[in-house]
Amino acid sequence: IETGAPEWVLVDTQESRPEEIGLLRGRWKTKVFQVKSLEDVCDCVAELGRLVGKQKESQELNETIQGEIHRNQEIFRGRERKRTVLLLWNQPYLTVNFDTYASRLLEASGGINVFREEPLREFPVEMEDMIEKNPELLLLSSGPAPFQERHVIEFRRYRVFSRIQIRLVSGKLLNHYGPATVEALKHLRKIFQDV
């Protein structure tokens, strides 16, 4: 191994292009993860625990994640899911379909993604597209393209958004997984309980 070279390179397909992954694989031992669901998170945590010899810790984290998923299922059992627009990027507005980690997080926490059936995993939407879906909640990610309170005020100018809750959510909770999954499930649960 080169001096200062990593023993392993961990890559997420959401954040890396195929050609970048190919270059990394050509130089170092590379482990590629594709996390699109909560099950994928648990598989990733277990694999990382195995790679670094922390199986006990990874098992404990997975048990905590599963516990939060179960808690959300119990709380929202029999309740109508809140129709939610989730925006991850500003200018253009960017959202996701069901086949994404962020969407599955919100659907495991009391919501339903109004764009869940769209064919593309990640795609731009217009204001008219969102209004047409008649949402009950708008979630704005604080990163990577940060929405702020001023954006909430801008959305309030539109009638449908003047009548519903608009919440800023940490981009870290919507985009990072592992320990952040636990916090995301708790945080989103509280949001959907309050809607």
mmCIF file of C-alpha atoms in Angstrom:
data_model
loop_
_atom_site.group_PDB
_atom_site.id
_atom_site.type_symbol
_atom_site.label_atom_id
_atom_site.label_comp_id
_atom_site.label_asym_id
_atom_site.label_seq_id
_atom_site.Cartn_x
_atom_site.Cartn_y
_atom_site.Cartn_z
ATOM 1 C CA ILE A 1 0.000 0.000 0.000
ATOM 2 C CA GLU A 2 1.250 3.479 -0.850
ATOM 3 C CA THR A 3 2.139 5.727 2.083
ATOM 4 C CA GLY A 4 -1.032 7.497 3.151
ATOM 5 C CA ALA A 5 -3.140 5.391 0.790
ATOM 6 C CA PRO A 6 -6.455 4.078 2.121
ATOM 7 C CA GLU A 7 -6.911 0.406 2.888
ATOM 8 C CA TRP A 8 -10.482 0.672 1.588
ATOM 9 C CA VAL A 9 -12.329 3.267 -0.473
ATOM 10 C CA LEU A 10 -16.066 3.423 0.260
ATOM 11 C CA VAL A 11 -18.238 4.698 -2.571
ATOM 12 C CA ASP A 12 -21.932 5.531 -2.801
ATOM 13 C CA THR A 13 -23.414 5.258 -6.297
ATOM 14 C CA GLN A 14 -25.677 8.253 -5.627
ATOM 15 C CA GLU A 15 -22.672 10.520 -5.118
ATOM 16 C CA SER A 16 -20.214 9.056 -7.650
ATOM 17 C CA ARG A 17 -20.323 8.615 -11.416
ATOM 18 C CA PRO A 18 -19.572 5.172 -12.920
ATOM 19 C CA GLU A 19 -16.317 6.406 -14.469
ATOM 20 C CA GLU A 20 -15.156 7.717 -11.073
ATOM 21 C CA ILE A 21 -15.947 4.373 -9.475
ATOM 22 C CA GLY A 22 -14.009 2.611 -12.232
ATOM 23 C CA LEU A 23 -10.942 4.775 -11.588
ATOM 24 C CA LEU A 24 -11.085 4.090 -7.864
ATOM 25 C CA ARG A 25 -11.442 0.346 -8.423
ATOM 26 C CA GLY A 26 -8.380 0.451 -10.627
ATOM 27 C CA ARG A 27 -6.223 1.861 -7.814
ATOM 28 C CA TRP A 28 -7.557 0.630 -4.463
ATOM 29 C CA LYS A 29 -9.766 -1.924 -2.805
ATOM 30 C CA THR A 30 -13.160 -0.343 -3.295
ATOM 31 C CA LYS A 31 -16.510 -1.177 -1.740
ATOM 32 C CA VAL A 32 -19.485 0.240 -3.637
ATOM 33 C CA PHE A 33 -22.824 0.832 -1.929
ATOM 34 C CA GLN A 34 -26.140 1.625 -3.552
ATOM 35 C CA VAL A 35 -28.482 2.756 -0.797
ATOM 36 C CA LYS A 36 -32.059 3.323 -1.927
ATOM 37 C CA SER A 37 -34.000 1.844 0.993
ATOM 38 C CA LEU A 38 -33.858 1.310 4.731
ATOM 39 C CA GLU A 39 -33.024 -2.342 4.096
ATOM 40 C CA ASP A 40 -30.052 -1.184 2.026
ATOM 41 C CA VAL A 41 -28.924 0.936 4.983
ATOM 42 C CA CYS A 42 -28.912 -2.085 7.277
ATOM 43 C CA ASP A 43 -27.020 -4.154 4.687
ATOM 44 C CA CYS A 44 -24.468 -1.340 4.332
ATOM 45 C CA VAL A 45 -24.008 -1.021 8.105
ATOM 46 C CA ALA A 46 -23.537 -4.788 8.447
ATOM 47 C CA GLU A 47 -20.995 -4.865 5.604
ATOM 48 C CA LEU A 48 -19.036 -1.931 7.028
ATOM 49 C CA GLY A 49 -19.008 -3.623 10.429
ATOM 50 C CA ARG A 50 -17.582 -6.740 8.817
ATOM 51 C CA LEU A 51 -14.947 -4.800 6.854
ATOM 52 C CA VAL A 52 -13.599 -2.966 9.899
ATOM 53 C CA GLY A 53 -14.122 -5.700 12.489
ATOM 54 C CA LYS A 54 -16.966 -3.948 14.307
ATOM 55 C CA GLN A 55 -19.730 -6.510 13.825
ATOM 56 C CA LYS A 56 -21.127 -6.060 17.355
ATOM 57 C CA GLU A 57 -21.408 -2.280 16.930
ATOM 58 C CA SER A 58 -22.959 -2.595 13.479
ATOM 59 C CA GLN A 59 -25.481 -5.126 14.781
ATOM 60 C CA GLU A 60 -26.432 -2.772 17.629
ATOM 61 C CA LEU A 61 -26.893 0.113 15.183
ATOM 62 C CA ASN A 62 -29.053 -2.043 12.914
ATOM 63 C CA GLU A 63 -31.186 -3.098 15.881
ATOM 64 C CA THR A 64 -31.668 0.574 16.767
ATOM 65 C CA ILE A 65 -32.656 1.405 13.183
ATOM 66 C CA GLN A 66 -35.101 -1.509 13.088
ATOM 67 C CA GLY A 67 -36.523 -0.376 16.439
ATOM 68 C CA GLU A 68 -37.241 3.113 15.080
ATOM 69 C CA ILE A 69 -38.819 1.671 11.916
ATOM 70 C CA HIS A 70 -41.047 -0.547 14.066
ATOM 71 C CA ARG A 71 -41.958 2.387 16.338
ATOM 72 C CA ASN A 72 -43.017 4.426 13.300
ATOM 73 C CA GLN A 73 -45.068 1.528 11.942
ATOM 74 C CA GLU A 74 -46.909 1.237 15.259
ATOM 75 C CA ILE A 75 -47.562 4.965 15.565
ATOM 76 C CA PHE A 76 -48.863 5.401 12.019
ATOM 77 C CA ARG A 77 -50.731 2.088 11.706
ATOM 78 C CA GLY A 78 -54.274 2.845 10.549
ATOM 79 C CA ARG A 79 -53.573 6.543 10.026
ATOM 80 C CA GLU A 80 -53.899 8.218 6.665
ATOM 81 C CA ARG A 81 -50.471 9.072 5.256
ATOM 82 C CA LYS A 82 -49.862 12.780 4.660
ATOM 83 C CA ARG A 83 -49.388 13.722 1.003
ATOM 84 C CA THR A 84 -45.911 15.258 0.916
ATOM 85 C CA VAL A 85 -43.760 17.189 -1.527
ATOM 86 C CA LEU A 86 -40.078 16.703 -0.778
ATOM 87 C CA LEU A 87 -37.651 19.156 -2.368
ATOM 88 C CA LEU A 88 -33.941 18.392 -2.204
ATOM 89 C CA TRP A 89 -32.665 21.183 -4.433
ATOM 90 C CA ASN A 90 -33.573 24.762 -5.205
ATOM 91 C CA GLN A 91 -33.414 26.371 -8.676
ATOM 92 C CA PRO A 92 -34.439 24.188 -10.292
ATOM 93 C CA TYR A 93 -36.688 22.514 -7.761
ATOM 94 C CA LEU A 94 -35.561 18.906 -7.557
ATOM 95 C CA THR A 95 -37.513 16.009 -6.093
ATOM 96 C CA VAL A 96 -37.382 12.210 -6.127
ATOM 97 C CA ASN A 97 -39.598 9.209 -6.727
ATOM 98 C CA PHE A 98 -40.179 6.307 -4.330
ATOM 99 C CA ASP A 99 -37.028 4.434 -5.336
ATOM 100 C CA THR A 100 -34.777 6.681 -3.214
ATOM 101 C CA TYR A 101 -33.521 6.710 0.335
ATOM 102 C CA ALA A 102 -35.053 10.127 1.135
ATOM 103 C CA SER A 103 -38.490 9.127 -0.133
ATOM 104 C CA ARG A 104 -38.475 5.819 1.712
ATOM 105 C CA LEU A 105 -37.487 7.623 4.898
ATOM 106 C CA LEU A 106 -40.503 9.903 4.711
ATOM 107 C CA GLU A 107 -42.806 6.999 3.819
ATOM 108 C CA ALA A 108 -41.496 5.040 6.822
ATOM 109 C CA SER A 109 -42.361 8.025 9.012
ATOM 110 C CA GLY A 110 -45.997 8.827 8.218
ATOM 111 C CA GLY A 111 -45.908 10.472 4.807
ATOM 112 C CA ILE A 112 -46.483 9.545 1.204
ATOM 113 C CA ASN A 113 -44.401 11.074 -1.561
ATOM 114 C CA VAL A 114 -46.779 12.663 -4.075
ATOM 115 C CA PHE A 115 -44.211 12.065 -6.818
ATOM 116 C CA ARG A 116 -43.562 8.421 -5.842
ATOM 117 C CA GLU A 117 -44.830 6.993 -9.152
ATOM 118 C CA GLU A 118 -42.653 9.101 -11.441
ATOM 119 C CA PRO A 119 -40.280 7.055 -13.661
ATOM 120 C CA LEU A 120 -37.087 8.984 -12.845
ATOM 121 C CA ARG A 121 -35.448 8.626 -9.441
ATOM 122 C CA GLU A 122 -34.457 12.316 -9.323
ATOM 123 C CA PHE A 123 -36.026 15.006 -11.492
ATOM 124 C CA PRO A 124 -36.932 18.704 -11.678
ATOM 125 C CA VAL A 125 -40.473 19.890 -10.957
ATOM 126 C CA GLU A 126 -42.246 23.166 -11.582
ATOM 127 C CA MET A 127 -44.386 25.020 -9.085
ATOM 128 C CA GLU A 128 -47.458 24.018 -11.102
ATOM 129 C CA ASP A 129 -46.528 20.328 -10.769
ATOM 130 C CA MET A 130 -46.427 20.640 -6.985
ATOM 131 C CA ILE A 131 -49.658 22.625 -6.746
ATOM 132 C CA GLU A 132 -51.451 20.071 -8.942
ATOM 133 C CA LYS A 133 -50.576 17.308 -6.439
ATOM 134 C CA ASN A 134 -52.502 19.151 -3.673
ATOM 135 C CA PRO A 135 -49.997 18.295 -0.916
ATOM 136 C CA GLU A 136 -50.630 18.404 2.825
ATOM 137 C CA LEU A 137 -46.989 19.027 3.735
ATOM 138 C CA LEU A 138 -43.929 20.528 2.043
ATOM 139 C CA LEU A 139 -40.481 19.401 3.208
ATOM 140 C CA LEU A 140 -37.513 21.547 2.170
ATOM 141 C CA SER A 141 -33.996 20.164 2.550
ATOM 142 C CA SER A 142 -31.414 22.448 4.148
ATOM 143 C CA GLY A 143 -28.680 20.879 1.992
ATOM 144 C CA PRO A 144 -26.951 20.405 -0.329
ATOM 145 C CA ALA A 145 -28.685 23.421 -1.961
ATOM 146 C CA PRO A 146 -29.944 25.006 1.212
ATOM 147 C CA PHE A 147 -33.516 26.069 1.569
ATOM 148 C CA GLN A 148 -33.958 28.697 4.269
ATOM 149 C CA GLU A 149 -36.776 30.528 6.049
ATOM 150 C CA ARG A 150 -36.948 33.043 3.201
ATOM 151 C CA HIS A 151 -37.936 30.188 0.861
ATOM 152 C CA VAL A 152 -40.750 29.206 3.219
ATOM 153 C CA ILE A 153 -42.056 32.784 2.955
ATOM 154 C CA GLU A 154 -41.845 32.625 -0.851
ATOM 155 C CA PHE A 155 -43.839 29.381 -0.963
ATOM 156 C CA ARG A 156 -46.499 30.888 1.304
ATOM 157 C CA ARG A 157 -47.455 33.265 -1.543
ATOM 158 C CA TYR A 158 -49.132 30.349 -3.315
ATOM 159 C CA ARG A 159 -52.576 29.445 -2.017
ATOM 160 C CA VAL A 160 -51.990 25.701 -1.611
ATOM 161 C CA PHE A 161 -48.796 26.340 0.369
ATOM 162 C CA SER A 162 -50.406 29.050 2.474
ATOM 163 C CA ARG A 163 -52.747 26.401 3.933
ATOM 164 C CA ILE A 164 -50.272 23.630 4.761
ATOM 165 C CA GLN A 165 -47.228 23.137 6.945
ATOM 166 C CA ILE A 166 -43.835 23.813 5.410
ATOM 167 C CA ARG A 167 -40.881 22.404 7.285
ATOM 168 C CA LEU A 168 -37.146 22.765 6.822
ATOM 169 C CA VAL A 169 -35.343 19.440 7.285
ATOM 170 C CA SER A 170 -31.607 18.908 7.670
ATOM 171 C CA GLY A 171 -30.052 17.725 4.427
ATOM 172 C CA LYS A 172 -27.815 15.488 6.517
ATOM 173 C CA LEU A 173 -30.866 13.586 7.781
ATOM 174 C CA LEU A 174 -32.254 13.139 4.271
ATOM 175 C CA ASN A 175 -28.993 12.220 2.560
ATOM 176 C CA HIS A 176 -26.728 10.527 5.114
ATOM 177 C CA TYR A 177 -27.401 7.054 6.398
ATOM 178 C CA GLY A 178 -26.247 4.838 9.225
ATOM 179 C CA PRO A 179 -26.439 6.649 12.584
ATOM 180 C CA ALA A 180 -28.182 9.541 10.789
ATOM 181 C CA THR A 181 -30.980 7.122 9.822
ATOM 182 C CA VAL A 182 -31.961 6.799 13.470
ATOM 183 C CA GLU A 183 -32.176 10.571 13.877
ATOM 184 C CA ALA A 184 -34.032 10.962 10.574
ATOM 185 C CA LEU A 185 -36.708 8.430 11.539
ATOM 186 C CA LYS A 186 -37.226 10.175 14.888
ATOM 187 C CA HIS A 187 -37.268 13.672 13.415
ATOM 188 C CA LEU A 188 -39.639 12.834 10.552
ATOM 189 C CA ARG A 189 -41.913 10.929 12.939
ATOM 190 C CA LYS A 190 -42.321 14.064 15.023
ATOM 191 C CA ILE A 191 -43.041 16.176 11.933
ATOM 192 C CA PHE A 192 -45.746 13.805 10.675
ATOM 193 C CA GLN A 193 -47.275 13.458 14.134
ATOM 194 C CA ASP A 194 -47.667 17.249 14.238
ATOM 195 C CA VAL A 195 -49.240 17.639 10.769
#
